XYZ file of C-alpha atoms in Angstrom:
553
model
C -0.175 151.289 78.211
C 1.118 151.812 74.682
C 2.701 148.548 74.690
C -0.968 146.952 75.326
C -1.175 146.998 71.485
C 1.231 143.959 71.346
C 0.626 142.480 75.022
C -3.189 142.470 75.538
C -6.188 140.741 74.110
C -6.867 137.458 71.957
C -5.632 139.078 68.819
C -2.248 139.656 70.517
C -1.752 135.889 71.323
C 0.923 135.478 68.500
C 2.773 138.684 69.825
C 2.829 137.062 73.141
C 4.199 133.880 71.950
C 7.085 135.960 70.585
C 7.589 137.775 73.983
C 7.806 134.165 75.416
C 10.236 133.260 73.026
C 12.302 136.338 74.533
C 11.816 134.855 77.926
C 9.399 137.156 79.466
C 7.457 136.098 82.204
C 3.636 136.654 82.565
C 4.425 139.048 85.541
C 6.707 141.119 83.113
C 4.036 141.285 80.569
C 2.030 143.684 82.747
C 4.817 146.184 83.323
C 5.928 149.008 81.140
C 8.111 148.002 78.040
C 11.048 150.281 78.155
C 13.319 150.570 74.769
C 16.658 150.896 75.801
C 18.603 152.732 72.771
C 22.137 151.723 73.112
C 24.686 153.490 70.816
C 27.708 151.249 72.036
C 30.045 150.300 69.389
C 33.879 149.450 69.341
C 35.132 152.333 67.010
C 34.000 155.362 68.716
C 35.999 156.346 72.055
C 33.119 157.965 73.417
C 30.776 154.849 72.868
C 33.152 152.084 74.162
C 31.721 152.287 77.941
C 28.167 152.515 76.808
C 27.788 148.848 77.324
C 28.155 149.264 81.133
C 25.875 152.474 81.095
C 23.215 150.271 79.613
C 23.503 147.570 82.044
C 22.976 150.147 84.771
C 20.098 151.616 83.089
C 18.645 148.146 82.563
C 18.961 147.422 86.312
C 17.279 150.974 87.219
C 14.430 150.143 84.936
C 13.977 146.533 86.546
C 14.284 147.968 90.127
C 11.353 150.456 89.452
C 9.054 147.811 87.908
C 9.821 148.182 84.363
C 10.996 145.648 81.611
C 13.836 146.878 79.701
C 14.496 145.737 76.192
C 17.772 146.963 74.371
C 18.282 147.767 70.682
C 20.986 149.745 68.822
C 21.747 153.063 67.293
C 24.663 153.718 65.031
C 27.489 156.390 65.606
C 30.263 157.893 63.869
C 33.444 159.129 65.515
C 34.156 162.563 64.003
C 37.685 162.817 64.933
C 38.302 159.562 62.848
C 36.183 160.668 60.010
C 37.941 164.011 59.937
C 39.719 165.308 56.999
C 38.700 162.545 54.273
C 35.594 161.149 52.608
C 34.279 159.818 55.951
C 33.263 163.289 57.079
C 30.511 163.318 54.507
C 28.941 160.533 56.324
C 29.021 162.227 59.817
C 26.013 164.795 59.802
C 23.779 162.630 57.738
C 24.018 159.885 60.521
C 21.674 162.273 62.617
C 18.672 161.426 60.419
C 19.522 157.767 60.195
C 19.558 157.670 63.808
C 16.395 159.335 64.283
C 14.453 157.519 61.498
C 15.790 154.204 62.677
C 14.821 154.818 66.453
C 11.298 155.895 65.213
C 11.197 152.564 63.208
C 12.045 150.395 66.356
C 9.981 152.097 68.737
C 6.808 152.256 66.644
C 7.357 148.742 65.302
C 7.377 147.243 69.021
C 5.174 149.755 70.693
C 7.418 150.648 73.682
C 5.835 152.553 76.351
C 9.029 154.697 76.746
C 12.755 155.051 75.940
C 15.933 155.555 77.561
C 18.347 157.001 75.137
C 22.130 156.442 75.622
C 24.048 158.458 73.198
C 27.568 160.114 73.655
C 29.176 161.627 70.425
C 28.373 164.156 67.929
C 25.190 163.094 65.940
C 23.826 160.602 68.497
C 22.485 163.182 70.978
C 20.578 165.395 68.374
C 19.420 162.348 66.312
C 17.980 160.591 69.523
C 16.481 164.071 70.526
C 14.936 164.496 67.232
C 13.514 160.770 67.489
C 12.177 161.497 71.065
C 10.312 164.707 70.138
C 8.719 162.961 66.953
C 7.807 159.806 68.968
C 6.450 161.771 71.907
C 6.618 158.990 74.277
C 8.248 159.388 77.558
C 12.017 159.619 77.133
C 14.980 160.128 79.298
C 18.686 160.668 78.296
C 21.877 159.493 79.972
C 25.207 159.919 77.939
C 28.477 158.001 78.297
C 30.226 161.025 79.609
C 33.218 163.056 78.928
C 36.789 161.930 78.498
C 39.250 163.138 81.156
C 41.777 165.758 79.619
C 45.241 164.446 78.427
C 48.473 165.695 80.058
C 51.215 166.632 78.050
C 54.330 168.601 79.071
C 52.500 169.354 82.305
C 49.613 170.791 80.627
C 46.060 169.656 80.082
C 45.388 168.883 76.525
C 42.561 167.824 74.319
C 41.839 166.718 70.786
C 42.100 170.129 69.230
C 45.678 170.115 70.778
C 46.377 167.108 68.600
C 45.214 168.662 65.251
C 47.247 171.660 66.071
C 50.131 169.707 66.836
C 50.127 168.477 63.284
C 49.798 172.055 61.906
C 52.915 173.011 64.154
C 54.747 170.163 62.742
C 54.243 171.440 59.229
C 55.368 174.993 60.353
C 58.500 173.567 61.620
C 58.058 174.419 65.434
C 57.164 170.844 66.564
C 59.343 167.588 66.095
C 58.003 164.207 65.000
C 58.857 162.967 68.528
C 56.886 166.101 70.047
C 53.821 165.043 67.950
C 54.133 161.299 69.027
C 53.954 162.502 72.609
C 50.778 164.384 71.954
C 49.483 161.159 69.969
C 49.943 159.011 73.018
C 48.556 161.417 75.855
C 46.168 163.602 74.359
C 42.921 161.274 74.549
C 43.896 158.905 77.966
C 40.380 157.590 78.693
C 37.022 156.635 77.258
C 34.382 159.157 76.783
C 33.480 162.125 74.208
C 36.528 164.525 73.860
C 37.455 166.560 76.851
C 36.694 170.189 75.336
C 33.416 171.934 74.838
C 33.049 170.389 71.509
C 29.963 169.300 70.003
C 29.215 166.036 71.841
C 29.775 167.661 75.257
C 27.857 170.697 74.067
C 25.046 168.618 73.007
C 25.175 166.438 76.189
C 25.084 169.743 78.413
C 22.049 171.051 76.378
C 20.206 168.059 77.198
C 20.246 168.992 81.090
C 19.382 172.723 79.689
C 16.485 171.445 77.584
C 15.191 169.188 80.545
C 15.737 165.930 78.688
C 18.543 164.582 81.053
C 19.219 164.522 84.745
C 21.755 166.619 86.578
C 25.168 165.713 85.555
C 24.424 164.199 82.503
C 26.712 166.455 80.375
C 29.650 166.757 82.711
C 30.259 163.659 84.940
C 33.419 162.067 83.402
C 32.959 158.801 81.514
C 35.471 156.798 83.974
C 33.613 158.108 87.012
C 31.379 155.569 89.033
C 29.025 158.458 89.698
C 28.164 158.090 86.002
C 26.946 154.424 86.609
C 24.641 155.704 89.492
C 23.205 158.385 87.175
C 22.414 155.531 84.785
C 20.545 153.566 87.320
C 18.662 156.651 88.399
C 17.777 157.460 84.592
C 16.330 153.786 84.521
C 14.403 154.158 87.589
C 13.245 157.845 86.537
C 11.649 156.484 83.257
C 9.162 154.393 84.816
C 8.145 157.343 86.876
C 7.794 159.388 83.612
C 5.561 156.910 82.250
C 3.222 156.791 85.373
C 2.970 160.297 85.154
C 2.667 160.661 81.287
C 5.271 163.153 81.154
C 6.490 163.345 77.477
C 8.924 164.976 75.363
C 6.907 167.705 73.846
C 5.668 168.497 77.388
C 9.477 169.158 77.940
C 10.783 170.447 74.939
C 8.605 173.537 74.538
C 9.575 176.906 72.786
C 10.509 178.349 76.186
C 12.914 175.282 76.736
C 14.543 175.894 73.630
C 15.179 179.616 74.603
C 16.573 178.179 77.920
C 18.867 175.732 75.776
C 20.264 178.788 73.620
C 20.797 180.764 76.715
C 22.620 178.057 78.299
C 24.594 177.581 75.056
C 25.601 181.331 74.980
C 26.726 181.205 78.632
C 28.979 177.869 78.152
C 30.384 178.935 74.665
C 28.981 175.726 72.832
C 30.134 174.508 69.554
C 28.637 176.258 66.562
C 26.960 172.707 65.629
C 24.427 173.573 68.184
C 22.931 176.048 65.812
C 22.331 173.184 63.441
C 20.956 170.561 65.920
C 18.659 172.902 68.098
C 16.539 174.035 65.116
C 16.377 170.458 63.878
C 15.355 168.977 67.157
C 12.710 171.899 67.621
C 11.416 171.184 64.283
C 10.633 167.654 65.214
C 8.951 169.172 68.382
C 6.570 171.335 66.210
C 8.523 174.508 67.419
C 9.843 177.010 64.895
C 13.419 177.993 66.003
C 14.988 180.713 63.727
C 18.551 181.002 64.280
C 18.050 184.726 63.863
C 16.945 184.679 67.595
C 20.351 183.662 68.746
C 21.672 187.338 68.457
C 18.859 188.519 70.686
C 19.573 185.942 73.388
C 23.446 186.206 73.103
C 22.971 190.324 73.311
C 21.493 189.655 77.049
C 23.450 186.538 77.953
C 26.919 186.825 79.504
C 29.507 184.151 78.416
C 30.689 182.726 81.584
C 32.690 179.581 80.263
C 35.991 179.473 78.371
C 36.320 175.709 77.997
C 38.664 174.191 75.619
C 39.424 175.077 72.704
C 38.461 178.556 73.850
C 40.288 178.348 76.919
C 42.493 176.260 79.508
C 39.441 174.511 81.244
C 38.165 171.031 80.444
C 34.795 169.205 81.048
C 36.030 167.671 84.176
C 36.803 170.993 85.534
C 33.009 172.262 84.633
C 31.912 169.323 86.498
C 33.764 169.944 89.438
C 32.699 173.549 89.625
C 29.066 172.449 89.834
C 28.228 171.491 86.112
C 25.291 172.832 83.812
C 23.129 173.577 86.815
C 25.386 175.922 88.506
C 25.696 177.746 85.084
C 22.161 177.974 84.945
C 21.886 179.102 88.647
C 24.213 181.934 87.637
C 21.934 182.712 84.762
C 18.930 182.774 86.854
C 20.223 185.549 89.134
C 19.470 187.845 86.293
C 16.244 186.170 85.510
C 17.518 184.933 82.170
C 15.730 181.674 82.258
C 12.403 180.289 82.257
C 12.157 178.556 85.322
C 8.617 177.014 85.576
C 9.218 174.382 82.921
C 8.941 170.610 83.600
C 11.931 168.405 83.131
C 12.504 164.612 83.134
C 13.389 164.857 86.946
C 9.616 165.275 87.381
C 10.612 168.785 88.910
C 10.594 172.139 87.420
C 13.958 173.977 86.368
C 13.660 176.143 89.491
C 13.602 173.055 91.656
C 16.439 171.475 90.006
C 18.801 174.306 90.124
C 18.183 175.547 93.620
C 21.298 175.410 95.742
C 23.400 174.366 92.783
C 26.371 176.750 93.448
C 29.417 177.786 91.661
C 32.290 176.091 93.279
C 35.076 177.512 91.164
C 34.680 181.155 89.849
C 37.684 180.611 87.566
C 35.807 177.778 85.621
C 32.443 179.339 85.601
C 32.631 183.125 86.113
C 29.962 184.708 88.213
C 27.653 186.709 86.150
C 28.751 189.831 87.712
C 32.179 189.025 86.165
C 31.706 187.422 82.888
C 34.399 186.872 80.156
C 32.069 188.879 78.002
C 28.456 190.663 78.340
C 27.353 188.724 75.195
C 27.175 185.020 74.554
C 29.556 182.407 72.888
C 28.070 182.273 69.419
C 27.035 184.858 66.895
C 25.040 184.660 63.867
C 26.306 187.023 60.875
C 24.469 188.346 57.852
C 25.532 190.285 54.870
C 25.717 190.071 51.034
C 27.981 187.037 51.310
C 25.730 185.145 54.033
C 22.076 186.687 53.318
C 20.589 183.814 55.502
C 23.312 183.500 57.995
C 26.691 182.358 58.950
C 27.682 181.262 62.525
C 30.720 181.689 64.427
C 31.707 180.822 67.993
C 32.591 184.422 69.051
C 34.006 183.103 72.358
C 36.998 181.293 70.663
C 37.873 184.339 68.365
C 40.710 186.396 69.507
C 40.105 190.076 70.128
C 42.164 191.282 67.035
C 40.194 189.124 64.585
C 36.626 190.513 65.823
C 36.930 192.929 63.057
C 38.852 191.775 59.974
C 39.225 192.627 56.251
C 41.298 190.717 53.864
C 41.385 189.036 50.398
C 39.650 186.164 49.636
C 41.710 182.915 48.928
C 39.154 180.682 47.193
C 38.787 176.847 47.240
C 36.152 174.576 46.104
C 37.010 171.831 48.666
C 38.533 171.174 51.968
C 41.571 169.226 50.660
C 42.659 172.028 48.305
C 42.699 174.530 51.189
C 44.686 172.341 53.676
C 47.292 171.762 50.895
C 47.583 175.541 50.355
C 47.654 176.233 54.108
C 50.322 173.652 54.893
C 52.554 174.627 51.862
C 52.568 178.375 53.120
C 50.428 179.782 50.324
C 48.119 181.411 53.047
C 49.710 184.497 54.684
C 48.595 186.915 57.548
C 45.455 188.713 56.568
C 43.953 186.317 54.117
C 40.474 185.057 54.251
C 40.192 181.537 53.318
C 36.946 180.685 51.610
C 35.893 176.855 51.112
C 32.844 176.243 49.448
C 30.739 173.579 47.774
C 31.205 171.923 51.280
C 27.444 172.310 52.368
C 24.721 170.052 53.220
C 24.050 169.564 49.601
C 27.148 170.541 48.155
C 29.403 168.461 49.982
C 27.352 166.497 50.311
C 27.035 166.087 53.993
C 28.517 169.358 55.287
C 31.889 168.239 56.414
C 33.534 169.817 59.424
C 36.763 171.806 58.821
C 38.751 171.008 61.942
C 41.790 170.197 59.697
C 42.076 173.538 58.117
C 41.364 175.434 61.134
C 43.951 173.426 63.287
C 46.449 173.940 60.249
C 45.804 177.548 60.575
C 46.535 177.795 64.284
C 49.377 175.305 64.067
C 51.040 177.492 61.384
C 50.789 180.542 63.868
C 47.898 182.189 61.673
C 45.293 181.821 64.171
C 45.221 185.567 65.003
C 45.457 186.766 61.473
C 43.845 184.550 58.996
C 39.801 183.986 59.060
C 38.153 181.008 57.322
C 34.675 181.175 55.849
C 32.714 177.978 54.625
C 29.351 176.699 53.768
C 30.396 173.679 55.396
C 30.874 173.608 59.335
C 33.273 173.282 61.964
C 34.165 171.013 64.676
C 33.523 172.306 68.312
C 37.228 171.972 68.560
C 37.970 174.616 66.032
C 38.688 177.969 67.282
C 39.446 181.613 65.583
C 37.806 183.546 63.138
C 36.050 180.349 61.892
C 32.641 181.304 60.317
C 30.587 178.373 59.181
C 27.048 177.291 57.889
C 27.129 180.284 55.368
C 23.589 180.127 53.765
C 22.575 179.843 51.123
C 25.330 177.387 50.251
C 27.388 177.665 47.156
C 25.444 174.445 45.569
C 22.099 176.275 45.315
C 23.818 179.540 43.992
C 24.188 181.249 47.122
C 26.566 184.516 47.111
C 29.711 182.439 48.416
C 29.757 180.937 44.937
C 30.226 184.244 43.352
C 33.554 185.066 45.576
C 36.387 185.346 43.290
C 40.232 185.144 44.312
C 41.279 188.513 45.779
C 37.843 189.807 46.565
C 38.011 191.797 49.958
C 35.877 190.379 52.404
C 34.790 192.269 55.560
C 34.198 190.555 58.673
C 32.468 192.513 61.725
C 31.432 190.003 64.606
C 30.445 192.744 66.940
C 28.004 194.088 64.395
C 27.066 190.592 63.188
C 27.877 191.295 59.495
C 29.682 189.425 56.696
C 30.255 190.981 53.282
C 32.345 191.076 50.467
C 33.375 194.089 48.326
C 31.386 194.140 45.120
C 29.316 196.504 43.054
C 25.710 195.365 42.245
C 26.529 195.296 38.614
C 29.416 192.874 39.018
C 27.156 190.925 41.575
C 24.406 190.461 39.020
C 26.979 189.440 36.231
C 28.529 186.672 38.182
C 25.112 185.412 39.375
C 23.845 185.343 35.721
C 27.061 183.446 34.843
C 26.857 180.888 37.709
C 25.940 177.254 36.832
C 25.128 174.366 39.070
C 27.611 171.892 39.601
C 27.474 168.422 38.919
C 26.690 166.474 42.195
C 29.849 165.164 43.625
C 28.038 161.910 44.796
C 25.285 160.101 42.566
C 24.596 157.020 44.215
C 23.700 155.618 47.629
C 22.445 157.269 50.759
C 24.625 160.397 50.322
C 22.836 161.029 46.837
C 19.391 160.628 48.419
C 20.312 163.037 51.266
C 21.636 165.632 48.958
C 18.220 165.926 47.095
C 16.165 166.308 50.325
C 18.603 168.307 52.791
C 18.093 172.033 53.272
C 20.849 174.614 53.993
C 22.312 175.180 57.352
C 20.436 178.149 58.508
C 17.351 175.902 58.657
C 19.328 173.020 60.559
C 19.933 171.058 57.702
C 16.653 169.181 57.899
C 15.269 167.068 55.433
C 12.257 168.037 53.553
C 10.054 165.203 52.146
């Protein structure tokens, strides 16, 4: 076992003395040493139940003959960090989580890991660590929040942000907003729509790194405690069989994940995280293949914010495996791949029926014949721009309008809420990319303000930043190259006509070649917004969004 390096032999007597200090018995010293990566804290609603999940995992490990040892991982609540300087510190934690987990696992020579994340950056950060370390690893998340109920309708966090926009537009009272405030987020768990946290937790199942139900069983259900115990037991089996992350997270597994992503209508952030995870697994995942996969993958789900259903509904309908079973009817998945269950994808999804065709459309009757995400290219985005196509209203699939240009999120929000943005406009927010932000802030506030102001079917938003999974509408993010490195988005001027064509995957602005070259020649790099600390180091190392915002050494 890997842990023999710190447990066996005369040279390891000092190490064993320290294990004695931990209270380990001689019997335990001969068993697999399992690291339990607990992302619990008391500031993130999706993490406030992870102490109970962790205790259940430990029990499962011990039942199966392993020795669990817990250590922490940090987590940021994107909702609380939204709309201020805190959002610069969200995406960047993905690499801190991966790096710190690598440090702990290597320093203490764990035989395996059980990763217990829930919210946005913990899942990809820990998947990156798992791929990098390549010791047996299994994921069990904290689970999604139940939907809120306001005025006899199910609601989620995106409804809350849009309520603020409605208040600004004069269509909602302060009392109405307060009711949303009190009822929208009623339980522990990751926010109840198909936002980034739930997207990535669902994709752990599609990748083969999480057991059935990991993405969908609500946080407050006792079934999740059982799942945690099973994950704890299963990791000991994975050690015994030496099944490791790179045996599971192969190129074909990432294709499966992208296919499921398209069917579910996941957050556009998956287009950042999957390439970054693949990079750690030694797999080159170019986002360009997303359109090829989307072209043949029907969109089967319209979960909030794209539609009126929520994670609890997806769970009752059969969950991720039921979606995968629908996709398999047309042979869209690689089914001979190994997973953490110790079984193949085919064995996992066999008999997983769709129990609600209103929540999971049968593959013969999809919402659309193409997937939920599109990658756009053109003279405004030579490398890429990403849009959640399944959350765009039909009238905005093709749009042409004048650019309203802002060099930061705050200026755009002020213009939207003060009524300066009108139907037909294309809001451009730049210098918010991985380097320019730095940290590639999410733009949930401006997209929600646009929707709340009643402009969701007539105004588009384009940014080199990114969007929350809670964003909806013609919201095109990850524009690459970003403005901070001289990407064409830096050359757009107020009033330039921007052309968006989502069905044809194009994003352009109207400009002559001569004028383009003139603006390019006149462009000068901006002074960094942050010059000290972690963000300054991050900005120097990070790549553009089309490469997953990975760090280059």
